[in-house]
Coordinates of C-alpha atoms in Angstrom, one line a residue:
X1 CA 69.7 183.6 356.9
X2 CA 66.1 183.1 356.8
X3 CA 65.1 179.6 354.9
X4 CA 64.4 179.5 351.1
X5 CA 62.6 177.8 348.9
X6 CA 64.2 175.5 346.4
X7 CA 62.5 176.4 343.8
X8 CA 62.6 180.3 344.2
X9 CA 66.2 181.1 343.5
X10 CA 67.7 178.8 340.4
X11 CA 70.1 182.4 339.9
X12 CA 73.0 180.9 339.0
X13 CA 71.8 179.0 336.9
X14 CA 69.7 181.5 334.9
X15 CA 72.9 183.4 334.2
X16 CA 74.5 180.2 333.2
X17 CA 71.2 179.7 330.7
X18 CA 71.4 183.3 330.0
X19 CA 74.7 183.0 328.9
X20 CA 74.2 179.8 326.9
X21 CA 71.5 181.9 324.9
X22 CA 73.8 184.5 324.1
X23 CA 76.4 182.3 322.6
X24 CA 73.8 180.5 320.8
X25 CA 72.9 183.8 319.0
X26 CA 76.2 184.8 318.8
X27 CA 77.4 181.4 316.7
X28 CA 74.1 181.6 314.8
X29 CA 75.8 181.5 311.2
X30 CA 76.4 177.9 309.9
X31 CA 79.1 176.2 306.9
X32 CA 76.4 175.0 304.6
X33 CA 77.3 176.0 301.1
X34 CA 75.5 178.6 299.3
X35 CA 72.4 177.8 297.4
X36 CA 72.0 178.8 293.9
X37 CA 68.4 177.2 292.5
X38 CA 70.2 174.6 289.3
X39 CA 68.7 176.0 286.3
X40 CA 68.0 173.1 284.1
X41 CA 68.3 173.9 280.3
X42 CA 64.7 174.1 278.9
X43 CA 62.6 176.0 276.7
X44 CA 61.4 179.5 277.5
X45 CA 58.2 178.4 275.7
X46 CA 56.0 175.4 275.0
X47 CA 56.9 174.0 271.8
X48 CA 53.9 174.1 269.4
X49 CA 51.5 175.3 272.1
X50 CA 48.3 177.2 270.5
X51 CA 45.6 178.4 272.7
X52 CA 42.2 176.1 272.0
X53 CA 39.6 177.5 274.1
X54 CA 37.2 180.3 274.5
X55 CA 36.6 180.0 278.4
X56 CA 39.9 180.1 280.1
X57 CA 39.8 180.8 283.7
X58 CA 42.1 184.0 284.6
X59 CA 44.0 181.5 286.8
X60 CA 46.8 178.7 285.8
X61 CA 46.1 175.3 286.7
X62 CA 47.8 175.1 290.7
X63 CA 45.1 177.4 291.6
X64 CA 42.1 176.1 290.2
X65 CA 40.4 173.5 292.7
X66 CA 39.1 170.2 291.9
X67 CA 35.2 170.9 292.8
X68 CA 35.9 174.4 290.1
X69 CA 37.3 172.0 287.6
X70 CA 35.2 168.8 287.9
X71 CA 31.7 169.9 288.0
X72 CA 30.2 166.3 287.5
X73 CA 28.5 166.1 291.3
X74 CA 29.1 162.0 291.3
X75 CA 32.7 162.7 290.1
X76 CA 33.0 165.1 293.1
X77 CA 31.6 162.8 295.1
X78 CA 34.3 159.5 294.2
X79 CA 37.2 162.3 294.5
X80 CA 35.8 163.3 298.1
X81 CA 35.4 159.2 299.3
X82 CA 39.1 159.0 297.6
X83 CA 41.0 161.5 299.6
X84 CA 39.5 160.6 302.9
X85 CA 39.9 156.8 302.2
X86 CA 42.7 156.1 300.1
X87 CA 45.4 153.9 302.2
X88 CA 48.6 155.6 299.9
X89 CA 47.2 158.8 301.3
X90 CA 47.3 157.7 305.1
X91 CA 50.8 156.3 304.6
X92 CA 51.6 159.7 303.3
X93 CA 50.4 161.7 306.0
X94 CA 52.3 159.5 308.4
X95 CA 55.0 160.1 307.0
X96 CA 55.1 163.8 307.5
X97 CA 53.9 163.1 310.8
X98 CA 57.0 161.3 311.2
X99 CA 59.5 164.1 309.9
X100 CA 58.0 166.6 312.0
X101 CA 58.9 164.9 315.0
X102 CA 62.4 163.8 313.7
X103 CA 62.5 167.7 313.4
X104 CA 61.4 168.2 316.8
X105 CA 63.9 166.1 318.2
X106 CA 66.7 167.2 315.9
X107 CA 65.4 171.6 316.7
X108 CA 65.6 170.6 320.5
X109 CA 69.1 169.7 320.3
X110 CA 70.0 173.4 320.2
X111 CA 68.4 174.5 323.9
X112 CA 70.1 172.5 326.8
X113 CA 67.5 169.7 328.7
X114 CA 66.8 171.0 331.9
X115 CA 65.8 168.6 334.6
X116 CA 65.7 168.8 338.5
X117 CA 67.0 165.7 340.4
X118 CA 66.8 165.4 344.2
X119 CA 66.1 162.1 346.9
X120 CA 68.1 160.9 350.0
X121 CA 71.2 158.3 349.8
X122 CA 71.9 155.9 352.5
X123 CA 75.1 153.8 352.6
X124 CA 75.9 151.6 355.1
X125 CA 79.2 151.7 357.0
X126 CA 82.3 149.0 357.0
X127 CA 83.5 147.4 360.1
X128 CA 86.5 149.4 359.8
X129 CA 88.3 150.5 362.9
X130 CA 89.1 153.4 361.4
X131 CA 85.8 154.5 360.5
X132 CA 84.7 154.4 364.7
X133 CA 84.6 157.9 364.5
X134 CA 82.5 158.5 361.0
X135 CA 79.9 160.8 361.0
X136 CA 76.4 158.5 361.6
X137 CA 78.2 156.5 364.1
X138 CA 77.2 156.1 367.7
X139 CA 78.5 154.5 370.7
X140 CA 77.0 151.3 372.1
X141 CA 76.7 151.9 375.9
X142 CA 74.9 148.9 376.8
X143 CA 77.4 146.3 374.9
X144 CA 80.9 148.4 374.6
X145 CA 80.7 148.5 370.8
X146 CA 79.2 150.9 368.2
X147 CA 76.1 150.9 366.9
X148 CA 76.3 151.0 362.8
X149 CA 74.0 153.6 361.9
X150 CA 73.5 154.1 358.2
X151 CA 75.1 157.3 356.7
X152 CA 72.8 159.7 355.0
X153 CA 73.1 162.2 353.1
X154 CA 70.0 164.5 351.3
X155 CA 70.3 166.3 347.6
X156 CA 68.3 168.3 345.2
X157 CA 68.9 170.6 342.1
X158 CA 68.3 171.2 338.9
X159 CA 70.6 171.7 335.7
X160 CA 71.6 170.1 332.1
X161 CA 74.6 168.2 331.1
X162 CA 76.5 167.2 327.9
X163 CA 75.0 170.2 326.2
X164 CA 76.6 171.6 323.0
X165 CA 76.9 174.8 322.4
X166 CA 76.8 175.4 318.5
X167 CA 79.3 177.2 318.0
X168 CA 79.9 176.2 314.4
X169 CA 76.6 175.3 313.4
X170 CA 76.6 171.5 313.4
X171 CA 73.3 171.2 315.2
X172 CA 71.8 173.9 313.2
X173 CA 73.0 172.2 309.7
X174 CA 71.0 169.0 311.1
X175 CA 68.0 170.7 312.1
X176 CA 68.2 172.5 308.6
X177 CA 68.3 169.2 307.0
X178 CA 65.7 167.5 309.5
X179 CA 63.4 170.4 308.2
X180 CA 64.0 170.0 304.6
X181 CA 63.1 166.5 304.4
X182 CA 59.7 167.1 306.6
X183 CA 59.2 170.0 303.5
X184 CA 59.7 166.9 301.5
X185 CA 57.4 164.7 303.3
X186 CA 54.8 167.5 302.7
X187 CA 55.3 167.9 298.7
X188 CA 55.0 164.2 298.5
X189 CA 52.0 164.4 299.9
X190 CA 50.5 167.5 298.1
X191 CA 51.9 165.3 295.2
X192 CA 49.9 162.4 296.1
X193 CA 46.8 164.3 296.5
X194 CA 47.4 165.7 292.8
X195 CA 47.4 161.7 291.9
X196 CA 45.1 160.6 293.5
X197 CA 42.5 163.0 292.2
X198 CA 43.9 162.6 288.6
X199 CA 43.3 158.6 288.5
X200 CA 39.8 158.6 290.4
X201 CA 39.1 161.1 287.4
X202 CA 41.1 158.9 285.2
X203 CA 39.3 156.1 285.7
X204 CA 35.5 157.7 286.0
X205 CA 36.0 159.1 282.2
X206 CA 37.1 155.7 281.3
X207 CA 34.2 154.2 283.2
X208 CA 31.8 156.8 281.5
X209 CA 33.1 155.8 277.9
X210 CA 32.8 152.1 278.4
X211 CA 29.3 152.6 279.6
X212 CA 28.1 154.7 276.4
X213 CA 29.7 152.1 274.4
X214 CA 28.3 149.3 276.3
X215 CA 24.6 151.2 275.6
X216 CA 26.2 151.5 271.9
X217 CA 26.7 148.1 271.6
X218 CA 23.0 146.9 273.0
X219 CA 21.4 149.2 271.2
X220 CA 22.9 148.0 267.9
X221 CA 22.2 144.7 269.2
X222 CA 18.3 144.9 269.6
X223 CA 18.3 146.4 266.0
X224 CA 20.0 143.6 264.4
X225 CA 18.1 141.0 266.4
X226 CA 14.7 142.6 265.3
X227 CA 16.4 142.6 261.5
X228 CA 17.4 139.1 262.1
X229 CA 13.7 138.0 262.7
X230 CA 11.7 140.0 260.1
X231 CA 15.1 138.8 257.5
X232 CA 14.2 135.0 259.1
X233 CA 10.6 135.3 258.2
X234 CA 10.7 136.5 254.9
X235 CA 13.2 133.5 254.0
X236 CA 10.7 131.4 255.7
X237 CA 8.2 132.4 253.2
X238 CA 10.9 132.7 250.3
X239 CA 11.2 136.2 250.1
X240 CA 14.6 136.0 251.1
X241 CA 17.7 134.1 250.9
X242 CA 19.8 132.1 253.0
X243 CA 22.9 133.8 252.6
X244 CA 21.3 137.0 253.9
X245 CA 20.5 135.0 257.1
X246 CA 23.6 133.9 257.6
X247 CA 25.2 137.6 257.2
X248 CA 22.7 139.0 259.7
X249 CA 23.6 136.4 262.2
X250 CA 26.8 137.0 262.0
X251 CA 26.5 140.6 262.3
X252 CA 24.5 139.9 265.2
X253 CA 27.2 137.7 267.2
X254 CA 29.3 140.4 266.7
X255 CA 26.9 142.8 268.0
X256 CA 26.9 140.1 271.0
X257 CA 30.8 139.5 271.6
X258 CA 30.6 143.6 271.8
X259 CA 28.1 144.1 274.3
X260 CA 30.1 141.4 276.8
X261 CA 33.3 142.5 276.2
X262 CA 31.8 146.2 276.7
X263 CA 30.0 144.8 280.4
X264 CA 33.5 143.3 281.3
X265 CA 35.6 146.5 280.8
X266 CA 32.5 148.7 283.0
X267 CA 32.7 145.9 285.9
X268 CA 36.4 145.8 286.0
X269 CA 35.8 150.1 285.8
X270 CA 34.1 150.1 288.6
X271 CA 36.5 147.6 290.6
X272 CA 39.5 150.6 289.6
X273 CA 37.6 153.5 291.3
X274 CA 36.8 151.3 294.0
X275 CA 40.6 150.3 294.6
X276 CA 41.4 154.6 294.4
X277 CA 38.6 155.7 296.5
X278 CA 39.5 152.9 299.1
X279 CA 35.8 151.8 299.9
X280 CA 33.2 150.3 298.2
X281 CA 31.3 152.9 295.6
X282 CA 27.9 153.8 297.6
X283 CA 24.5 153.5 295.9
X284 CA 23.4 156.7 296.4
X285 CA 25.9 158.7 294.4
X286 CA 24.1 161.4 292.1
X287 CA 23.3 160.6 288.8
X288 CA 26.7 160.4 285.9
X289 CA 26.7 163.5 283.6
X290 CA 27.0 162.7 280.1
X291 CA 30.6 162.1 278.7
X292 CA 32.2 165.4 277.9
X293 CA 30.5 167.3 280.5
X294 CA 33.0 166.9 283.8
X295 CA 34.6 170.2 283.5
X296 CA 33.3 173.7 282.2
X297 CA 36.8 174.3 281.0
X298 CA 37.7 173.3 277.3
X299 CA 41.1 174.5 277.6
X300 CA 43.8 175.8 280.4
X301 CA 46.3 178.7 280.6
X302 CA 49.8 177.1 280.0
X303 CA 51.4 179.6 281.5
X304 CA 55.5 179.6 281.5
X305 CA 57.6 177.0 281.9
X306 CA 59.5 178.5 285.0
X307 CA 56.1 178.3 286.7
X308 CA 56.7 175.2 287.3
X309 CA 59.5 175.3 289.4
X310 CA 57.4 176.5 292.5
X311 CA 54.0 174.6 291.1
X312 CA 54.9 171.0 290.7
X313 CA 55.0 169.3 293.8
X314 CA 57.3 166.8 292.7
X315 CA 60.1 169.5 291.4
X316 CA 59.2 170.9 294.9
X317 CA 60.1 168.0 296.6
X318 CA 63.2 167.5 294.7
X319 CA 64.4 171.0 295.6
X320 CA 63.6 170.2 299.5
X321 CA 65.6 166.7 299.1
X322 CA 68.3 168.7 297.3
X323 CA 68.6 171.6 300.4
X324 CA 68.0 168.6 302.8
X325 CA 71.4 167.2 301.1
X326 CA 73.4 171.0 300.7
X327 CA 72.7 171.2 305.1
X328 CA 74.4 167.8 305.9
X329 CA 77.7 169.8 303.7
X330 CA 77.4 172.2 306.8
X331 CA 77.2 169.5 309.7
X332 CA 80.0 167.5 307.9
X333 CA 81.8 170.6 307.9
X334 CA 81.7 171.4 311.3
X335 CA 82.2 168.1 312.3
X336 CA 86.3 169.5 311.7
X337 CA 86.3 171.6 314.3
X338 CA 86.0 171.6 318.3
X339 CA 83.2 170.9 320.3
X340 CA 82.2 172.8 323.8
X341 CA 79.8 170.9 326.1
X342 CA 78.6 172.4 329.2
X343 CA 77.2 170.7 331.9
X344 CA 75.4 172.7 334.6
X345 CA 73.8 172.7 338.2
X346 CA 72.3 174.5 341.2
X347 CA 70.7 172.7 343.8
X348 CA 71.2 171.8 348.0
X349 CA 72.6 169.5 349.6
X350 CA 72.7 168.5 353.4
X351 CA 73.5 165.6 355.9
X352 CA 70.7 166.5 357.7
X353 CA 66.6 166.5 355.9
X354 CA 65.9 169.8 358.4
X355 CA 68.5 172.1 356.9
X356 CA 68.4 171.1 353.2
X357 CA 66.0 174.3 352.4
X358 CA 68.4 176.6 353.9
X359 CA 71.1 178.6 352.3
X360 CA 74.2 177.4 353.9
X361 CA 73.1 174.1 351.8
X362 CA 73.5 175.2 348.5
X363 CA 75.7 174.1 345.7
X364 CA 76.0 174.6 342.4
X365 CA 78.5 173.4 339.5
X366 CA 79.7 174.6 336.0
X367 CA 81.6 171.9 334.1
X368 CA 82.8 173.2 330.5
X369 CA 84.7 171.0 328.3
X370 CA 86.5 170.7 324.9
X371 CA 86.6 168.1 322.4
X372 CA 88.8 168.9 319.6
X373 CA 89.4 166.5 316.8
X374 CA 93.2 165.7 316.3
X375 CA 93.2 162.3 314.3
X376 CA 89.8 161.0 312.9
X377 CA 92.0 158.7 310.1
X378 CA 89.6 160.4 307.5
X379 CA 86.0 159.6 309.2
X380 CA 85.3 163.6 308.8
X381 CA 87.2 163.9 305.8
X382 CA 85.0 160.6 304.3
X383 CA 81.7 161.9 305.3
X384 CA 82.3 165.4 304.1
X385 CA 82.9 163.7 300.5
X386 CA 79.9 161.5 301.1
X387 CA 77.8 165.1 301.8
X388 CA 79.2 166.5 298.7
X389 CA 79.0 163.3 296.4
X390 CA 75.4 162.8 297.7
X391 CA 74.4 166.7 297.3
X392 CA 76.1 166.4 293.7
X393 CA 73.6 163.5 292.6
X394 CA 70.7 165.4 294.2
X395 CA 71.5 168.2 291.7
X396 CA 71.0 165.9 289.3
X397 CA 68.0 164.4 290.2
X398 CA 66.4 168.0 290.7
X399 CA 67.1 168.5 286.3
X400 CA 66.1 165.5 285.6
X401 CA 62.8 165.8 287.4
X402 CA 62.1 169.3 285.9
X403 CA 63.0 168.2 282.4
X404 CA 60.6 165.3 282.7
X405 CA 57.9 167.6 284.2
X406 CA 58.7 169.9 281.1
X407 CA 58.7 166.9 278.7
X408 CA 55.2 166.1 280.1
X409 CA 53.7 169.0 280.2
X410 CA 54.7 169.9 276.5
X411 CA 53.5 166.1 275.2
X412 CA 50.0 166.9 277.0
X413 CA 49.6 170.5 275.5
X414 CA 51.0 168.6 272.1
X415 CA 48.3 165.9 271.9
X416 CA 45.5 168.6 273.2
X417 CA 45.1 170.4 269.8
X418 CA 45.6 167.0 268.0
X419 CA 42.4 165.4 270.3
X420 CA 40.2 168.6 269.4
X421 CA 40.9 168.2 265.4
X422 CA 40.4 164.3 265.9
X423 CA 37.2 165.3 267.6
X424 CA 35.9 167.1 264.8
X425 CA 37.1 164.5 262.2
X426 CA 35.3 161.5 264.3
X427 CA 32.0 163.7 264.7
X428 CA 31.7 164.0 260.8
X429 CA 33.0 160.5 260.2
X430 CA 29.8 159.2 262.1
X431 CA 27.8 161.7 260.0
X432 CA 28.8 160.7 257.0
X433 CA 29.0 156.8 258.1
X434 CA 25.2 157.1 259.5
X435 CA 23.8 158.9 256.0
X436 CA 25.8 155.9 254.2
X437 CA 24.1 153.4 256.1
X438 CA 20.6 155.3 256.1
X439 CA 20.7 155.5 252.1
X440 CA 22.1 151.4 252.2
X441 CA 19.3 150.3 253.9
X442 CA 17.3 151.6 252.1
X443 CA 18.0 150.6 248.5
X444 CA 17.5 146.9 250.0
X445 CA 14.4 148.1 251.3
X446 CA 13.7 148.8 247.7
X447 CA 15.4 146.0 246.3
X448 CA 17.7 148.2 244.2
X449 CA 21.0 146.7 246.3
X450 CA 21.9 143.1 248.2
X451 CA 21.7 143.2 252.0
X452 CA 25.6 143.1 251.6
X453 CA 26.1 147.3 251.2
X454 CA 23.7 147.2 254.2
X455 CA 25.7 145.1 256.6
X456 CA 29.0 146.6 255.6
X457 CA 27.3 150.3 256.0
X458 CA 26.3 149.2 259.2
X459 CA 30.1 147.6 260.2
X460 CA 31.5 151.1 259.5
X461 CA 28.8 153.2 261.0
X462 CA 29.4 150.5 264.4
X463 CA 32.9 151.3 264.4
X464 CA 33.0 155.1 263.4
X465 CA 30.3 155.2 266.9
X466 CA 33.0 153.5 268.6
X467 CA 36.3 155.7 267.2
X468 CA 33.9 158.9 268.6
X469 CA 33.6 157.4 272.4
X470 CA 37.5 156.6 272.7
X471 CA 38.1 160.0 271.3
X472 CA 35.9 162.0 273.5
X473 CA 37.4 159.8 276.4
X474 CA 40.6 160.4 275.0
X475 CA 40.6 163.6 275.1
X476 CA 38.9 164.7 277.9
X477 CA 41.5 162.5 279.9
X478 CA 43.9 164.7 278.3
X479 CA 42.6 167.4 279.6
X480 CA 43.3 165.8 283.3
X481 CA 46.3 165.3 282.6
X482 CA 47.3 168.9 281.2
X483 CA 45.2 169.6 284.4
X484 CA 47.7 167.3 286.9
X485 CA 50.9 167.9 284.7
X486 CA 50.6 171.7 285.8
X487 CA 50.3 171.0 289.1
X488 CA 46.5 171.2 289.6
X489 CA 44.2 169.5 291.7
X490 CA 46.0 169.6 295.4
X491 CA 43.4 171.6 296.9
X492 CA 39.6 171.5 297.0
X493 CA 38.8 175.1 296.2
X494 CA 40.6 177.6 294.0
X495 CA 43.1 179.7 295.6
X496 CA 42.2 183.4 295.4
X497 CA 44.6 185.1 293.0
X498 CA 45.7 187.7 295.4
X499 CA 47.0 185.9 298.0
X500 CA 47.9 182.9 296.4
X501 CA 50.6 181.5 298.9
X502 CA 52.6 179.7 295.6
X503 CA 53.2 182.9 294.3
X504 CA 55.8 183.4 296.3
X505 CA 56.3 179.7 298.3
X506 CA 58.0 179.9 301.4
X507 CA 58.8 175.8 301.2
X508 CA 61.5 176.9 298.5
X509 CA 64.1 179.1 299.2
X510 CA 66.5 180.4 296.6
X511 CA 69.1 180.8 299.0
X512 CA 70.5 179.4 302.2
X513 CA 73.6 180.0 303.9

């Protein structure tokens, strides 16, 4: 027979492969449980919601992107530093890295791990009598004796060993599992994102308020020191008295305490974002829009509880960490019944290096073997109640997560209206407080009242300016958080509406079997 190469003719062991790949898809079912999605009990509606705006988007929050919702351009700009700098973010997206190989290793355990093998052996001979005649051995015919040649001996193949066939799903439960928990890995993620651009948000509307009350403060400041002085020369020429003095430097300490403790909280601001953003805040960031005017939106669709089932990330994540549980049922399952390995090989093999590439050397091998389990003494028994025990608390994690989701959600769309009325109460607080303190000021101007009404008109009108700022901060922070709570803010640009991938998510199947 005419010499072959090695490499040209693996048949045998394509069959066996063949073969292999036919059982494979013949034991393709699996023993994890069916999966029915827990329906936690909760409201089919929001309790007490009321629509508040006039320009909702035709979109609910999941599909509205951060750059649509915050329009502020420095507020984009922190957000944009923020999600390709934040550390939490990096160890996130290792992590996922990290599950996706896991999976890759676990998904390769059900195809076999071909290799090819192949090198020369040499062994040296004993002294043996008995081996005189051994094939490598010649005859001495100078000296009488034999000269101890080494035996060798030439190989080469390729094949796979110790490979389980799956015939009850064991490897396919773990790879199940290996995939849920890189699903997981993902939501957390998606989750963090939503976070992250939440507190840089957070944080910027905080630093926004402290500023306009920091400009409040030295405003009010400069107009009591310039009182202060025209007040000190009048009692200087006798035209005033020394209590009044004394009122209007005390009103002007207090003016004083209020603009430091205003440039602490805008310092220590500033430190926050840079801690989110994870670098220093640059210098040539676009100018702040005024407080108030970081979204277009003054209200968001609510939409139906249910829809948050597949928008959270964090109920997502739970679902993936409860199917990552209900697949190790399956493995601890099969883990009861026998297990077929097959190693298998096709190679040459020759005593001689010149006829290894021919076909009278080859060889090939098929060694199948069972493993059934007689006694364990309760090691698959034990972890099958472990599976079961752990998928059990997993369940209840899952409700608890959606009922606090719910519970957040519902207190954010509860405080919304309550911020808007407060809004319009604090707005005609400081009207009222600034026409008090006009009309004050001017009866002592006139001489009709002490400086007394004047300084308490002022107190009120001070704090009423203040009440407005932590309102408007107040609730346009609630806004980001009815904003995060419904799952908004994972992606940079809204999702069209048509092919919305959460509309129907892939990462969270109903079922599973």
């Amino acid at each position: 027979m005419a010499p072959q190469s090695f490499f040209s003719r693996p048949r045998r062991l394509r069959s066996v492969v063949m073969a292999v790949a036919a059982t494979q898809a013949l034991s393709a079912c699996t023993m994890i449980p069916k999966y029915t999605r827990p329906t936690p009990p909760l409201a089919t509606t929001w309790p007490g919601y009321a629509r508040t705006g006039d320009n909702l988007l035709p979109k609910v929050a999941a599909d509205i992107g951060w750059r649509e919702f915050f329009v502020d351009p420095r507020l984009q700009a922190l957000i944009t530093i923020a999600l390709r700098e934040n550390r939490d973010l990096r160890t996130s997206a290792a992590n996922i890295a990290t599950a996706q190989g896991e999976y890759d290793v676990q998904h390769a355990g059900l195809f076999p791990t071909i290799s090819a093998t192949g090198g020369p052996m040499y062994q040296a001979p004993s002294d043996a009598a008995g081996l005189s005649f051994a094939p490598g051995l010649d005859t001495d015919k100078t000296g009488g004796g034999m000269a101890r040649n080494p035996f060798r001996y030439y190989s080469g193949g390729i094949g796979f060993s110790s490979y389980e066939i799956d015939l009850f799903g064991r490897i396919r439960s773990l790879t199940k599992e290996a995939a849920e928990r890189a699903l997981y890995q993902q939501e957390n993620m998606r989750g963090m994102v939503i976070s992250i651009v939440s507190q840089v948000a957070m944080a910027y509307i905080t630093w926004l308020g402290d500023r306009d009350t920091q400009a409040l403060a030295a405003t009010t400041l400069a107009s009591q020191q310039n009182s202060l002085k025209l007040t000190q020369d009048k009692y200087t020429h006798g035209e005033e008295n020394l209590l009044t003095v004394r009122q209007l430097e005390t009103q002007v300490q207090q003016s004083a305490v209020l603009l430091t403790d205003a440039r602490r909280k805008v310092e220590q601001d500033e430190n926050l974002i840079t801690l989110l953003i994870g670098a220093p805040i640059p210098q040539n960031l676009p100018d702040p829009l005024p407080l108030g005017k970081q979204s277009v939106l003054a209200d968001l669709p609510a939409g139906l509880p249910s829809d948050l089932l597949t928008r959270r990330p964090d109920i997502v994540a739970a679902e993936h960490d409860l199917l990552a549980s209900q697949a190790s049922i399956g493995a601890a399952r099969a883990a009861f019944f026998p297990r077929l390995t097959l190693t298998a090989t096709d190679g040459v093999s020759s005593l001689q290096f010149h006829r290894l590439f021919t076909a009278a050397a080859t060889t090939w091998g098929l060694n199948p073997s069972l493993q059934i389990p007689l006694w364990t003494w309760g090691m698959n028994s034990g972890n099958l109640k472990v599976a079961k025990a752990t998928r059990n608390g997993k369940i209840a994690a899952y409700e608890k997560t959606v009922q606090s989701a719910f519970r957040e959600v519902a207190d954010a769309l509860a405080a919304r209206k309550a911020y808007l009325d407060e809004k319009k109460q604090m707005d005609n607080l400081v009207l009222a407080s600034g026409d008090a303190y006009r009309l004050a000021k001017l009866r002592y101007e006139t001489g009709t009242d002490s400086y007394l009404t004047t300084l308490d008109s002022q107190r009120y009108y001070l704090q009423a300016q203040q009440s407005q700022i932590t309102v408007a901060v107040a609730k346009y922070q609630n806004l980001v958080t009815i904003y995060r709570a419904m799952g908004g803010g994972w992606q940079e640009n809204s999702a069209p509406a048509a092919t919305n991938a959460h509309d129907a998510p892939a990462s969270s199947p109903k079922k599973s079997g």
